XYZ file of C-alpha atoms in Angstrom:
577
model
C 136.909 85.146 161.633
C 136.433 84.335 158.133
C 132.965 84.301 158.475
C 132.743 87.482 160.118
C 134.826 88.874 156.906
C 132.241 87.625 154.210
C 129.508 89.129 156.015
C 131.162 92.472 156.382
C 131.563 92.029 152.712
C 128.293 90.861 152.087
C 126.781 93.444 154.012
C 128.832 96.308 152.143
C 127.744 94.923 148.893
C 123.992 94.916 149.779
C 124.261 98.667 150.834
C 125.822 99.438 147.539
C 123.407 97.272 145.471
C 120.463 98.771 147.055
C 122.399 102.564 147.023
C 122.221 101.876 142.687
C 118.820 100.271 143.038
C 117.092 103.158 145.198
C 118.156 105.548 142.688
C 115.723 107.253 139.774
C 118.747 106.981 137.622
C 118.575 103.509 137.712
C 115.475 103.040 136.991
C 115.587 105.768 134.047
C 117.988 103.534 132.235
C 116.501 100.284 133.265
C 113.308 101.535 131.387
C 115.744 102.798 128.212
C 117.135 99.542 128.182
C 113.877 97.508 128.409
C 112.321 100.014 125.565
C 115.376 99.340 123.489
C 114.573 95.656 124.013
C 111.200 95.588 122.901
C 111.745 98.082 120.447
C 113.925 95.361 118.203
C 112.177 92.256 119.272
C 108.790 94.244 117.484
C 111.108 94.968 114.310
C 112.737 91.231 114.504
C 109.176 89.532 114.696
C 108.217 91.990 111.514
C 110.854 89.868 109.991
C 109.310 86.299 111.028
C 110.194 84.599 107.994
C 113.182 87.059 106.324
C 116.466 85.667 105.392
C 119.495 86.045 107.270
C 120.892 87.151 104.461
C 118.770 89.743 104.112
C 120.020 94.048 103.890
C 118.052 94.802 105.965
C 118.181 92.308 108.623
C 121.612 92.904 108.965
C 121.382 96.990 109.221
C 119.275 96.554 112.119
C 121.578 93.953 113.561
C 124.165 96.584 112.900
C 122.296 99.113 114.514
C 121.139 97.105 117.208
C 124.670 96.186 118.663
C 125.595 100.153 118.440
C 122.333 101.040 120.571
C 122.645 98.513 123.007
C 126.353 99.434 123.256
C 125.920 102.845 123.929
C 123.153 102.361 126.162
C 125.166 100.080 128.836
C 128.204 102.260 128.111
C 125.890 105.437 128.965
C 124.492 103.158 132.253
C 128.152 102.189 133.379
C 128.920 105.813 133.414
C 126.307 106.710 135.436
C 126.753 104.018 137.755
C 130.970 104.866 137.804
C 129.788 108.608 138.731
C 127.180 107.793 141.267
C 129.122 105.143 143.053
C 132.303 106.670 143.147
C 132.636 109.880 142.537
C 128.967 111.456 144.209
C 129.119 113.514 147.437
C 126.543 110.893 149.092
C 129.021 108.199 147.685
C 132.195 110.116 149.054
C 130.371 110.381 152.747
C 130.051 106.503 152.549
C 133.562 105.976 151.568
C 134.628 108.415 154.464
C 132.460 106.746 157.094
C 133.497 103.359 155.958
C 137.464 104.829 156.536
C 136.371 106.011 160.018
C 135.150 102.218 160.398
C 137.876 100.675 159.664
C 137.110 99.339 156.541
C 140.076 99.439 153.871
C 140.001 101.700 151.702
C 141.328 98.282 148.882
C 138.298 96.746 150.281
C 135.540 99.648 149.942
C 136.865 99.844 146.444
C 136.513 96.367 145.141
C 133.260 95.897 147.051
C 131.963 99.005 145.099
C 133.733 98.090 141.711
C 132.542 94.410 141.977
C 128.481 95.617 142.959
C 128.858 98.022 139.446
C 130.278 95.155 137.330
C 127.984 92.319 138.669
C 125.185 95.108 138.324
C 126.027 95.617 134.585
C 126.080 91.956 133.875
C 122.620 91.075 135.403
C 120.762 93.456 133.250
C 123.187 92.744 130.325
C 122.188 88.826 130.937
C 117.975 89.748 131.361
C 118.660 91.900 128.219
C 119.758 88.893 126.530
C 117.373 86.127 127.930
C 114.500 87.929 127.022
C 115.677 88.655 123.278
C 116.341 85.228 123.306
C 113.026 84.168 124.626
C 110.842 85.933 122.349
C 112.823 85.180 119.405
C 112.690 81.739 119.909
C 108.926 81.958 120.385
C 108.155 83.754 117.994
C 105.303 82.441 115.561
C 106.771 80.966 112.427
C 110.418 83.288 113.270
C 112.811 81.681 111.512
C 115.191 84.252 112.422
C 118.505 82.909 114.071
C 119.231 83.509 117.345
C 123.005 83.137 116.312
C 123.069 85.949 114.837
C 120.715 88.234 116.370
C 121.127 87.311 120.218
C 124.370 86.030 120.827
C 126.507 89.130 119.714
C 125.197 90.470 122.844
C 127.709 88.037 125.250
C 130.261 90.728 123.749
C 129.086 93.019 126.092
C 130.313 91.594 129.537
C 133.625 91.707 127.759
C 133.510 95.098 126.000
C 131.352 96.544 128.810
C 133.876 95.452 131.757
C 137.166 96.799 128.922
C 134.868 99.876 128.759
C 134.347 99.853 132.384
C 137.897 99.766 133.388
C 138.973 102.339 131.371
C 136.260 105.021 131.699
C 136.927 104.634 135.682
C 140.366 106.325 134.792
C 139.141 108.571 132.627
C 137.181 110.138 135.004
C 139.113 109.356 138.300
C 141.913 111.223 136.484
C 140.094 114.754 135.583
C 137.185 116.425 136.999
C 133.899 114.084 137.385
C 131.994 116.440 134.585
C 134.852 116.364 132.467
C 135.617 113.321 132.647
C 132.131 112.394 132.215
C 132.305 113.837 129.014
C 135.504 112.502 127.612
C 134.152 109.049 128.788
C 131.221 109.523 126.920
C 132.798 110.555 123.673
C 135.606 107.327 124.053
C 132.077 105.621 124.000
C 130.840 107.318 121.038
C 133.694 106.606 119.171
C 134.214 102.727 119.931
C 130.766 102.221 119.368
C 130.194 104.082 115.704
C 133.978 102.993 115.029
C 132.719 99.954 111.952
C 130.575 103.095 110.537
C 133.403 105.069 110.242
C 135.829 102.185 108.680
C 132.863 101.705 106.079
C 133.580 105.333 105.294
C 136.845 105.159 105.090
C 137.175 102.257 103.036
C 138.223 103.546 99.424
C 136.312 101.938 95.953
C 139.306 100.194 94.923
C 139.347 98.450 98.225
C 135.697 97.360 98.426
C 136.422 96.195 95.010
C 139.317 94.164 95.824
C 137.256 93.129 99.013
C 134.197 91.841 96.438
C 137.111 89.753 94.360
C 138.320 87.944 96.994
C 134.336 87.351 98.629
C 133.627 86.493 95.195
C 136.575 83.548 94.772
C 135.765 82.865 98.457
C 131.993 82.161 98.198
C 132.206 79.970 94.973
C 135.106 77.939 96.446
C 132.988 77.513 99.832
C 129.496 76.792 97.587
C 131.991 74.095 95.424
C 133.649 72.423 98.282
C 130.206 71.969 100.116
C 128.360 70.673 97.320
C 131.516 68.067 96.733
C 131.466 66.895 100.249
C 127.768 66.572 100.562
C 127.367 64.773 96.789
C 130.708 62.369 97.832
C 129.209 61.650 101.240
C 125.516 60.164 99.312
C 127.952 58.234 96.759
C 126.934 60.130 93.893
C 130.273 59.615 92.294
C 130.591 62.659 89.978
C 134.342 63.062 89.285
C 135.363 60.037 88.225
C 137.140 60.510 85.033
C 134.378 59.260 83.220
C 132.958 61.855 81.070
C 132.951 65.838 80.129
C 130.297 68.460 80.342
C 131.347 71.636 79.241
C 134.463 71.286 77.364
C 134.388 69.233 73.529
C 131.146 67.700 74.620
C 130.398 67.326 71.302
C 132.259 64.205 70.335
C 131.947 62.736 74.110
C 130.188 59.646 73.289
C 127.778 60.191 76.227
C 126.356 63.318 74.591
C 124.867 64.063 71.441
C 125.166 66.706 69.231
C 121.876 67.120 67.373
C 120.629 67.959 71.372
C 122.466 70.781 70.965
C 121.348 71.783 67.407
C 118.968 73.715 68.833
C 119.797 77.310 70.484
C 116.533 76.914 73.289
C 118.095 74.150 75.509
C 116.095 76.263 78.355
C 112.597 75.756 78.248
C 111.621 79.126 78.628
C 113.722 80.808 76.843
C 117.396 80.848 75.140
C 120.318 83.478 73.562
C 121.556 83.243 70.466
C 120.814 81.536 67.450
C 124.606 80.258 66.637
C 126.153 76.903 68.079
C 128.711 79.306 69.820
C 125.944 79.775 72.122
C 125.290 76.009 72.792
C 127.534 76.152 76.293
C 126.234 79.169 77.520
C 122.072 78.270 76.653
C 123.280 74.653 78.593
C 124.355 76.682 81.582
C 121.427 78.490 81.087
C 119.299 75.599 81.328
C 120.737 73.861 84.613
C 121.168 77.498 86.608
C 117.254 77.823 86.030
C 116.936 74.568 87.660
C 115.831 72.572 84.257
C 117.399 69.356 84.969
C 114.618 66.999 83.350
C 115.050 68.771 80.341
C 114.716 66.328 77.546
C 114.539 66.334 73.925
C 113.462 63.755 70.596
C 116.598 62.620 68.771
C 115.790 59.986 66.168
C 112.759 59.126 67.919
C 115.006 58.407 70.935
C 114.393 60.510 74.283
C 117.561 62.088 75.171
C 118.007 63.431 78.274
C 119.849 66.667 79.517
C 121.673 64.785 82.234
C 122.414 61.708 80.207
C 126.211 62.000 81.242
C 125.542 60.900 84.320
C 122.808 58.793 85.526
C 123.449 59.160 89.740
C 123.060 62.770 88.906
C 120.089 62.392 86.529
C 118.378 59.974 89.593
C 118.631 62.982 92.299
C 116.487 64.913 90.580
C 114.136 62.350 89.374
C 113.662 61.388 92.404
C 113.207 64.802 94.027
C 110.410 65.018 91.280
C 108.784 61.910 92.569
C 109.432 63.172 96.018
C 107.723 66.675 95.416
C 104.579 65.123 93.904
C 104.024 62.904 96.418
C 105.096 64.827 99.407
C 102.445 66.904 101.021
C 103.316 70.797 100.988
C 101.929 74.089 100.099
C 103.954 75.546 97.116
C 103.980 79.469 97.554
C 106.512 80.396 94.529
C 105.645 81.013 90.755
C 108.252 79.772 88.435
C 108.814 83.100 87.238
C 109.539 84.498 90.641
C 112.932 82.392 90.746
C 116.478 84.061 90.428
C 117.254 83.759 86.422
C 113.873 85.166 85.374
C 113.351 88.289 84.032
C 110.191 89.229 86.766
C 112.456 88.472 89.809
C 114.642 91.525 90.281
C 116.584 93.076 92.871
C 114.072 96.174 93.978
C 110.983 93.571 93.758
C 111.911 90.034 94.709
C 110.220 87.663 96.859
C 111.620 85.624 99.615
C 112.187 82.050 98.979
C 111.812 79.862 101.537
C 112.029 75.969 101.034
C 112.495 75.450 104.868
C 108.766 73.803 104.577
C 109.396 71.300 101.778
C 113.091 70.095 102.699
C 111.427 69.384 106.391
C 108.562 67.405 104.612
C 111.396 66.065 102.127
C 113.421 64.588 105.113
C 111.244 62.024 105.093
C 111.053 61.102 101.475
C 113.312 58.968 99.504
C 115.042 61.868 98.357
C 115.592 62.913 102.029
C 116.729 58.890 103.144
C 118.973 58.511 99.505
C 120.662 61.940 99.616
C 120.946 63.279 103.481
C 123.759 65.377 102.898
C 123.012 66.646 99.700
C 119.275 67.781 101.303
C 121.498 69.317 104.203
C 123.430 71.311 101.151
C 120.285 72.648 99.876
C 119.538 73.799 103.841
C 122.420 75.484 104.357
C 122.672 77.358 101.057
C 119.178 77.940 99.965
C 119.620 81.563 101.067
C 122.518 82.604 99.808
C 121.888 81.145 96.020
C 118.509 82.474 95.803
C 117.528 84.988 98.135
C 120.360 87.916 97.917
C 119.742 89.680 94.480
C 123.354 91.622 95.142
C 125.104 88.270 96.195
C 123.798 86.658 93.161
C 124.393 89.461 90.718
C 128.308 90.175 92.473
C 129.287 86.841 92.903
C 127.463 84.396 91.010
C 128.455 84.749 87.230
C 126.221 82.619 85.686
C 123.556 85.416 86.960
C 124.746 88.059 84.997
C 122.475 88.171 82.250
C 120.745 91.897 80.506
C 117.041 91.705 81.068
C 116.257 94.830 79.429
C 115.519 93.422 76.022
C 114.682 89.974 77.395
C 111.037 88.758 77.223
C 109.004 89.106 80.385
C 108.011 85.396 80.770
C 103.913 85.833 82.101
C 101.746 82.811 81.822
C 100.007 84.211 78.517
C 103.298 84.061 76.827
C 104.964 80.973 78.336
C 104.211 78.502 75.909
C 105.932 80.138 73.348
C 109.087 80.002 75.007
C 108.822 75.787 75.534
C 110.443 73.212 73.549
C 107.977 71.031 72.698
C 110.219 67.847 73.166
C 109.995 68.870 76.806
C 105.709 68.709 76.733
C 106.219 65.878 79.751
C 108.820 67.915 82.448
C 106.772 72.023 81.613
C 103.840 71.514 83.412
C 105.567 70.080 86.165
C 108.270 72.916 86.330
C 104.596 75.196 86.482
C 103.039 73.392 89.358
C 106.634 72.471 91.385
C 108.422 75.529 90.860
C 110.151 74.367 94.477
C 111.665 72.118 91.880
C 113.522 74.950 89.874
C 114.503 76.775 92.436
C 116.196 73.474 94.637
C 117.781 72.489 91.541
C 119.328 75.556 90.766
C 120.734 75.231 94.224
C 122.004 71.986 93.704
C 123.404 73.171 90.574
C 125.004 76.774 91.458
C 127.042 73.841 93.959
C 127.802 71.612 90.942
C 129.038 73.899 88.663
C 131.423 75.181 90.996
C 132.380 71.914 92.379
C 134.977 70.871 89.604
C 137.732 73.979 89.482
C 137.595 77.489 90.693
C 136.729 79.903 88.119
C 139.084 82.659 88.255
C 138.634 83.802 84.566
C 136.642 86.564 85.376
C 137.959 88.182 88.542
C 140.085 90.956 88.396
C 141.726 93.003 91.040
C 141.647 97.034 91.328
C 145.096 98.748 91.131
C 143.911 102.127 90.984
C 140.926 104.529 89.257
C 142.036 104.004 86.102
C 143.876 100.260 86.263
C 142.900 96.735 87.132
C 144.530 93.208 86.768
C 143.598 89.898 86.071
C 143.578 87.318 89.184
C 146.759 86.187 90.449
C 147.957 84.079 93.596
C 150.348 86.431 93.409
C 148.036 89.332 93.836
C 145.332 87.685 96.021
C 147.905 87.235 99.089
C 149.030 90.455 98.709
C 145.253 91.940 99.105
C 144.818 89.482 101.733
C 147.791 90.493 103.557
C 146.801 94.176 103.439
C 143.166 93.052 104.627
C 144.707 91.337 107.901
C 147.416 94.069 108.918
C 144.087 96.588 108.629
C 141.856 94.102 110.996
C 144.729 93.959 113.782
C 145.363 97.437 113.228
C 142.240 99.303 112.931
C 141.202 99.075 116.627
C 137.429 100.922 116.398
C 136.162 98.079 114.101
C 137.143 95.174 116.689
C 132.935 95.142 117.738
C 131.820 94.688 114.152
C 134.361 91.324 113.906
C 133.234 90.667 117.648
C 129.658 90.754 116.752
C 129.827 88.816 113.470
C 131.926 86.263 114.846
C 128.777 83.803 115.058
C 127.964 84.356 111.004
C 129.256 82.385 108.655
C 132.448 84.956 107.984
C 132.725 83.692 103.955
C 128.903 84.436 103.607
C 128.827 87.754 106.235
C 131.795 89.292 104.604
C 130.252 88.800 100.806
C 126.957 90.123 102.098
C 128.227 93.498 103.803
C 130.977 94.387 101.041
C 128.046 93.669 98.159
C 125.942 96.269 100.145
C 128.408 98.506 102.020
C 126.501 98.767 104.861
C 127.263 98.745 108.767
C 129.782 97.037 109.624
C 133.041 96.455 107.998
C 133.865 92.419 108.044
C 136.705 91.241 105.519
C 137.195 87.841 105.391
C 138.883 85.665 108.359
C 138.524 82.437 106.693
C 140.516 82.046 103.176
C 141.411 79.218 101.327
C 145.038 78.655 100.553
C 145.114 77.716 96.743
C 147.629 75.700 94.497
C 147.958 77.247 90.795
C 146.266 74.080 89.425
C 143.333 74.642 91.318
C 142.332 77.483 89.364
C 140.871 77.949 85.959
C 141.413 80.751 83.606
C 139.617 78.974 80.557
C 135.732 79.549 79.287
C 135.568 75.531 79.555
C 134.842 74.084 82.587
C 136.800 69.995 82.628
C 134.081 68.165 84.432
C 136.456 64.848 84.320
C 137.327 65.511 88.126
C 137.629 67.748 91.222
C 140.426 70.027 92.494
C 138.187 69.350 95.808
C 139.871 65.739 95.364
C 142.972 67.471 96.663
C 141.588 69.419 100.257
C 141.928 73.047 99.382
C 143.396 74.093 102.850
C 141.712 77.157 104.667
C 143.703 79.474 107.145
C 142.174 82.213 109.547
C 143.328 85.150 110.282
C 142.458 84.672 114.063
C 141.326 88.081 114.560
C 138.901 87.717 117.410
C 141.543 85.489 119.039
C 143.653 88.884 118.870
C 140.763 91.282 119.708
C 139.883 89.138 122.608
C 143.284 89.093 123.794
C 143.433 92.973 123.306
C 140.322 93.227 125.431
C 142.048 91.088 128.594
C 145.015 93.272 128.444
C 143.135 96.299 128.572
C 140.504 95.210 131.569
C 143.731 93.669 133.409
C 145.867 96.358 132.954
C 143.238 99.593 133.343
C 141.600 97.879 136.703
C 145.453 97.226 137.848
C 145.730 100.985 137.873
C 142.488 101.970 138.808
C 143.603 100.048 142.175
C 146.682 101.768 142.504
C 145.645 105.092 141.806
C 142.242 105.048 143.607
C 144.010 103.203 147.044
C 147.255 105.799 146.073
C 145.640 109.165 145.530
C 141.852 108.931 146.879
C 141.451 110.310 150.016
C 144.442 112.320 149.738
């Protein structure tokens, strides 16, 4: 009896799969889809070794998603008309009545076939992104964030589904049709139009609390990493930035001189002593060096773990056998590498080759810092120039540092450590990721952020005022229901890094932060000195998450519960009536 049952079903459901596969509408969209496809795995593989952090990369992410949405949306119409609501459909459902097959049956046999339908091409669409992305010569693209997104369609294409069957079950097939269509339109393009919408003061609120955000994260990571390989950097035992001039681990006659940097320095006063230091270690110079009473002092005297990393990275990178593809004056900090005409860094080549080293076997997690951060210190001219202060520097009247030129800029003290900063510029740039970490690692620096009040108004940073932007940010993620795909699809990023990215740039999708950190008063700093005697990361800083795709997710089950509930009851209710 059973048996019989299943293959009545079975049967059913192989005269409905072949009744979609037969068609030329099928195979229409089948051939949209697969153009679609190989339409963005050509553009992806343009982009074999582009950051992920990249403008572009993440438009056509952004634009990728809507596409693909509105493609299968488009397709599940189609199928909802053709299996459902057609006259050659209708004759089946009446024949299958006169059969004696129920009409509960007929319709979950038919809305089953559409679904499973949908997913299988949904699935292939995905497998073979993921495939050739993957296989890609030299991609380093991840398949995180380009592939994955795409699972969001058997949930948003079954809510979609369930929905558009009432839409046009409850109005005239053409009709309906259309009003299907345009719910389509509008849940698709919905993160465009909240990007719109969003008012200047808010994306500048939004870039205050990425900024606070991404230093804290860059701090916290470079603390764990440098506590894990026992560097021992905050342990009460000296000061960097503040009254390092009668610390009895630094000297002042090394300061004497305004061009700490060796390429170049600001200022000719010993006002500008702290900011030519920070100068110095943000352009990666950490062997600096200089001739004090015929004694070699070093920039990182004050602490000699610290000093070791890098001297042995610069062992490490002499040794180590890798093709070096930067110039020095290519790096962030230099007055040739600029937003509209920057080159890509990639050290993915030398930390592989460094893993190896004694660098690599002495300072794992530190190496696994550099990894993960690489990109978003040095690649991202609007990240660096929004969030990273220590950036902010006017070029206009600065000296454009070509090889000609260069040794006029060099402090001769440092002879030893400038041709190897030439011929390792890999060196520059890892240490000014190691550094951008370091800096950040002791306090958060909340001097310089400010929050927008109106046109005319702003305020210096306040816990006060951050929770009450960040409150406003969360009641407009659970409220504004046409940007739930752009936190669906992101959901695989790194939200602290996404969110900075796409409020920097404005572009496609709208993603304010899900991840926060819950600070204490004392954690901040509101002074020009940085204390380097400890760590507020000593203390955890606590995050919390707004659990938005948790909610959305939720949202998404109630809707595909509750919209197939009554397209049961009103199909088996009002159908053949």
């Amino acid at each position: 009896m059973i048996k019989n049952e299943l293959n009545n079903i079975f049967q059913l459901a192989w005269v409905n799969f072949k009744f979609i596969i037969k068609s030329i509408v099928n195979l229409v969209f089948v051939s949209i889809v697969l153009i679609v496809c190989i339409t963005f795995i050509v553009l992806y593989s343009m982009k074999g070794g582009a950051s992920v952090l990249e403008t572009k990369l993440y438009n056509w992410i952004a634009f990728e998603n809507t596409i693909t949405y509105i493609t299968f949306g488009c397709f599940v119409i189609v199928l909802l008309t053709k299996m459902f609501f057609s006259k050659e459909s209708i004759n089946y459902q009446v024949i299958e009545k006169q059969y004696g097959v129920k009409v509960m049956k007929s319709f979950f046999i038919r809305y089953c076939v559409v679904l499973l339908y949908m997913y299988t091409i949904v699935l292939t669409y995905i497998l073979l992104e993921c495939i050739t992305i993957k296989t890609m010569q030299n991609n380093r693209l991840s398949v995180n964030l380009i592939v994955l997104p795409k699972l969001n369609l058997l949930l948003y294409g079954f809510a979609f589904y369930s929905v558009s069957f009432l839409i046009i079950f409850a109005v005239k097939v053409n009709v309906g049709t259309l009003l299907a269509s345009l719910y389509l339109i509008v849940m698709s393009g919905g993160s465009y139009v909240s990007v719109i919408s969003y008012s200047d003061n808010d994306w500048e609120n939004l870039n205050s609390i990425n900024r606070i955000n991404l230093q804290t994260k860059l701090g916290q990571s470079f603390f764990e990493s440098s506590n894990s390989d026992k560097l021992n950097l905050y342990e009460n035992k000296f000061n960097l930035f503040y009254d390092q001039f009668s610390d009895e681990k630094y000297f002042f006659d090394f300061f004497e001189d305004n061009r700490i940097s060796s390429f170049y320095g600001i200022g000719n006063s010993k006002e500008d002593v702290q900011f030519n230091l920070k100068l110095a270690l943000y352009q990666g110079q950490t062997l600096n060096r200089k001739l004090v009473d015929n004694r070699e002092i070093e920039l990182l005297s004050f602490s000699e773990q610290f000093l070791n990393l890098f001297k042995t990275l610069a062992n490490d990178l002499e040794s180590v056998d890798y093709k070096s593809t930067l110039l020095w004056n290519e790096l962030p900090f230099f007055s040739q590498a600029t937003y509209t005409d920057s080159k890509r860094i990639d050290l993915n080549d030398v930390i592989l080759k460094l893993k190896k080293s004694e660098f690599g076997k002495q300072y794992p997690n530190v190496l696994n810092y550099i990894k993960n951060n690489f990109d978003i210190v040095l690649n991202n001219y609007q990240i660096i120039e929004t969030y990273l202060e220590v950036y902010k520097f006017d070029y206009e009247n600065s000296l454009n540092p070509k090889e000609d030129v260069k040794n006029d800029y060099f402090i001769v003290d440092n002879d030893k450590v400038n041709e190897f900063y030439l011929t390792h510029p890999e060196f520059l740039a890892i240490s000014q990721v190691i550094n951008v970490g370091f800096m950040n690692s002791f306090s958060i620096d909340a001097l310089n952020i400010s929050f927008r009040i109106n046109k005319e108004e702003s305020e210096s940073f306040s816990l006060k005022k951050y929770n009450e932007i960040l409150k406003k940010i969360k009641i407009n993620q659970f409220l504004n229901f046409f940007n739930f795909n752009a936190y669906l699809n992101s959901k695989h990023y790194d939200n602290i890094e996404a969110s900075a990215m796409l409020s920097v740039g404005q572009l496609s999708w709208l993603i304010t932060p899900t991840q926060t950190f819950n600070f204490k008063e004392q954690d901040l700093n509101f002074l020009r000195q940085i204390s380097t005697k400890t760590s507020v990361f000593k203390n955890e800083i606590k995050t919390k998450n707004t659990n938005i795709n948790i909610y959305i997710i939720c949202i998404f089950l109630l809707i595909i519960i509750s919209f197939t509930s009554l397209n049961v009851f009103v199909f088996t209710k009002f159908n053949y009536k």
